[in-house]
Amino acid sequence: MHIPQPTRCGIRAQGGATLSPDLRAATGLDRFNAAPRDLTEAALLTCCGSRRWAERVAAHRPYPDPDSLLAASDEACYDLTPAEVDEALAEESFSPHPLVGARGPGTLAAHTALRAAHAEYERRFRHAFVICLDGYREDELLDQVLAGIRTRLGNDEDEERAVTADELRRLISGRLARLVASHP
């Protein structure tokens, strides 16, 4: 059996070693805590492309509860250097921008506007646009992305760097929560 790994922006992590019968019987956080370090780090890299973040989160196992894991993840995110944030953002840019949300009249125009806004954002800030959309309904996603990217294009580089780091941290938290939950 393989450790389930969440899809990250349309890309599934590679690999997947076989687990022992004891680990196959474990569930959720217990299984995450007991998995071999290399498998855990590979799974964590599907949540965040920073190798140091993945190593740090894996090294602090076992976690007594999901909140402790998420707190450790946040702390590791806050400690990332600018180069490590760039590493994580580079992994985000390897994924195609999903065209999320609405269907119906005007959708094609909205998706065209979204592609143009992404291109302008990447030209200006030299990294992928990231935004956490957890908590929004599917029919709100496209509007949220368009509004977010348009607003953030008005930021200066330092302000956008801080906003991007926070959005990345929020994305990572959601992915990590889903990763642990996916360990049936």
Coordinates of C-alpha atoms in Angstrom, one line a residue:
M1 CA 0.0 0.0 0.0
H2 CA 1.2 3.5 -0.8
I3 CA 0.9 6.6 1.4
P4 CA -1.8 8.7 -0.2
Q5 CA -0.4 12.0 -1.5
P6 CA -2.7 14.9 -2.3
T7 CA -2.8 16.4 -5.7
R8 CA -1.0 19.7 -5.6
C9 CA -2.2 22.1 -8.3
G10 CA -2.9 19.2 -10.6
I11 CA 0.4 17.4 -10.1
R12 CA 0.6 14.3 -8.0
A13 CA 3.9 13.6 -6.1
Q14 CA 6.1 10.9 -7.6
G15 CA 7.2 7.7 -5.8
G16 CA 5.4 5.8 -3.1
A17 CA 7.2 3.1 -1.1
T18 CA 5.4 0.1 0.4
L19 CA 4.3 0.4 4.0
S20 CA 4.6 -2.3 6.6
P21 CA 1.5 -4.1 7.8
D22 CA 1.6 -2.1 11.1
L23 CA 1.6 1.2 9.2
R24 CA -1.2 0.0 7.0
A25 CA -3.3 -0.5 10.1
A26 CA -2.6 2.9 11.5
T27 CA -4.8 5.9 10.6
G28 CA -4.6 9.6 10.1
L29 CA -2.0 11.5 12.2
D30 CA -0.7 8.2 13.7
R31 CA 0.2 6.9 10.3
F32 CA 1.7 10.3 9.3
N33 CA 3.8 10.2 12.5
A34 CA 4.9 6.6 12.0
A35 CA 5.7 6.7 8.2
P36 CA 9.4 6.5 7.2
R37 CA 11.0 9.9 7.1
D38 CA 11.7 9.8 3.3
L39 CA 8.1 9.0 2.5
T40 CA 6.9 11.7 4.9
E41 CA 9.2 14.3 3.4
A42 CA 8.1 13.4 -0.1
A43 CA 4.4 13.7 0.9
L44 CA 5.2 17.0 2.6
L45 CA 6.8 18.3 -0.5
T46 CA 3.4 18.0 -2.2
C47 CA 2.2 20.6 0.3
C48 CA 5.2 23.0 0.0
G49 CA 8.1 23.0 -2.4
S50 CA 10.6 24.1 0.2
R51 CA 12.9 21.1 1.1
R52 CA 13.9 22.8 4.4
W53 CA 10.2 23.2 5.4
A54 CA 9.5 19.5 4.6
E55 CA 12.6 18.3 6.5
R56 CA 11.8 20.4 9.5
V57 CA 8.1 19.4 9.8
A58 CA 9.1 15.7 9.3
A59 CA 11.9 15.9 11.9
H60 CA 9.5 17.2 14.7
R61 CA 7.3 14.1 14.5
P62 CA 5.4 12.7 16.4
Y63 CA 2.7 15.3 16.7
P64 CA 0.2 14.7 19.4
D65 CA -2.7 16.2 17.4
P66 CA -3.4 18.0 14.1
D67 CA -3.3 21.4 15.7
S68 CA 0.3 20.8 16.8
L69 CA 1.2 19.7 13.3
L70 CA -0.3 22.8 11.8
A71 CA 1.4 25.1 14.4
A72 CA 4.7 23.5 13.6
S73 CA 4.1 24.0 9.9
D74 CA 3.2 27.7 10.5
E75 CA 6.4 28.1 12.5
A76 CA 8.5 26.5 9.8
C77 CA 6.8 28.8 7.2
Y78 CA 7.6 31.9 9.2
D79 CA 11.3 30.8 9.4
L80 CA 11.7 30.3 5.7
T81 CA 14.4 32.5 4.2
P82 CA 13.6 34.6 1.1
A83 CA 15.4 32.0 -1.0
E84 CA 13.4 29.2 0.5
V85 CA 10.1 31.0 -0.2
D86 CA 11.4 31.4 -3.8
E87 CA 12.0 27.7 -3.9
A88 CA 8.4 27.0 -2.7
L89 CA 7.1 29.5 -5.2
A90 CA 9.1 28.0 -8.0
E91 CA 7.3 24.7 -7.4
E92 CA 4.0 26.5 -7.6
S93 CA 4.9 27.9 -11.0
F94 CA 5.5 24.4 -12.4
S95 CA 1.8 23.7 -12.2
P96 CA -0.6 25.0 -14.8
H97 CA -3.0 27.7 -13.5
P98 CA -6.2 25.9 -13.1
L99 CA -9.2 27.7 -14.5
V100 CA -11.5 27.4 -11.5
G101 CA -15.0 28.3 -10.7
A102 CA -17.9 29.5 -12.7
R103 CA -19.4 28.3 -15.9
G104 CA -21.9 30.0 -18.2
P105 CA -22.0 33.3 -20.0
G106 CA -19.0 35.5 -19.6
T107 CA -16.8 32.7 -18.3
L108 CA -14.5 32.5 -21.3
A109 CA -13.9 36.3 -21.0
A110 CA -13.2 35.9 -17.3
H111 CA -10.7 33.1 -17.9
T112 CA -9.0 35.1 -20.6
A113 CA -8.7 38.0 -18.2
L114 CA -7.4 35.7 -15.5
R115 CA -4.7 34.4 -17.9
A116 CA -3.7 37.9 -18.8
A117 CA -3.6 39.0 -15.1
H118 CA -1.4 35.9 -14.2
A119 CA 1.0 36.8 -17.0
E120 CA 1.2 40.4 -15.8
Y121 CA 1.6 39.3 -12.2
E122 CA 4.5 36.9 -13.1
R123 CA 6.1 39.5 -15.2
R124 CA 6.0 42.1 -12.5
F125 CA 6.8 40.0 -9.4
R126 CA 8.8 37.2 -11.1
H127 CA 6.9 34.3 -9.4
A128 CA 3.6 32.5 -9.5
F129 CA 0.5 34.2 -8.1
V130 CA -0.7 32.2 -5.0
I131 CA -3.9 32.7 -3.2
C132 CA -5.6 30.5 -0.7
L133 CA -9.3 29.9 -1.6
D134 CA -10.2 27.6 1.3
G135 CA -13.7 28.4 2.6
Y136 CA -15.0 29.8 -0.7
R137 CA -17.8 28.1 -2.7
E138 CA -16.8 26.9 -6.2
D139 CA -18.9 29.5 -7.8
E140 CA -16.9 32.2 -6.0
L141 CA -13.4 31.0 -6.9
L142 CA -13.0 32.7 -10.2
D143 CA -14.2 36.1 -8.9
Q144 CA -11.9 35.7 -5.8
V145 CA -8.9 35.0 -7.9
L146 CA -9.5 37.8 -10.3
A147 CA -10.2 40.3 -7.5
G148 CA -7.1 39.1 -5.6
I149 CA -4.7 39.3 -8.5
R150 CA -6.0 42.7 -9.6
T151 CA -5.7 44.1 -6.0
R152 CA -2.3 42.6 -5.5
L153 CA -0.9 44.0 -8.8
G154 CA -1.2 47.4 -7.0
N155 CA 1.2 46.3 -4.2
D156 CA 4.9 47.3 -4.2
E157 CA 7.4 44.4 -4.2
D158 CA 7.9 44.3 -0.4
E159 CA 4.2 44.4 0.4
E160 CA 3.5 41.7 -2.2
R161 CA 6.3 39.6 -0.8
A162 CA 4.6 39.6 2.6
V163 CA 1.2 38.9 1.2
T164 CA 2.5 36.1 -0.9
A165 CA 4.3 34.5 2.0
D166 CA 1.1 34.6 4.1
E167 CA -1.0 33.2 1.2
L168 CA 1.6 30.4 0.7
R169 CA 1.5 29.6 4.5
R170 CA -2.4 29.4 4.3
L171 CA -2.2 27.2 1.2
I172 CA 0.3 24.9 2.9
S173 CA -1.9 24.6 6.1
G174 CA -4.9 23.5 4.0
R175 CA -2.8 21.1 2.0
L176 CA -1.2 19.6 5.1
A177 CA -4.6 19.2 6.8
R178 CA -5.9 17.4 3.8
L179 CA -2.7 15.3 3.6
V180 CA -3.1 14.0 7.2
A181 CA -6.9 13.5 6.7
S182 CA -6.2 11.5 3.6
H183 CA -4.4 8.8 5.6
P184 CA -7.4 6.5 6.1

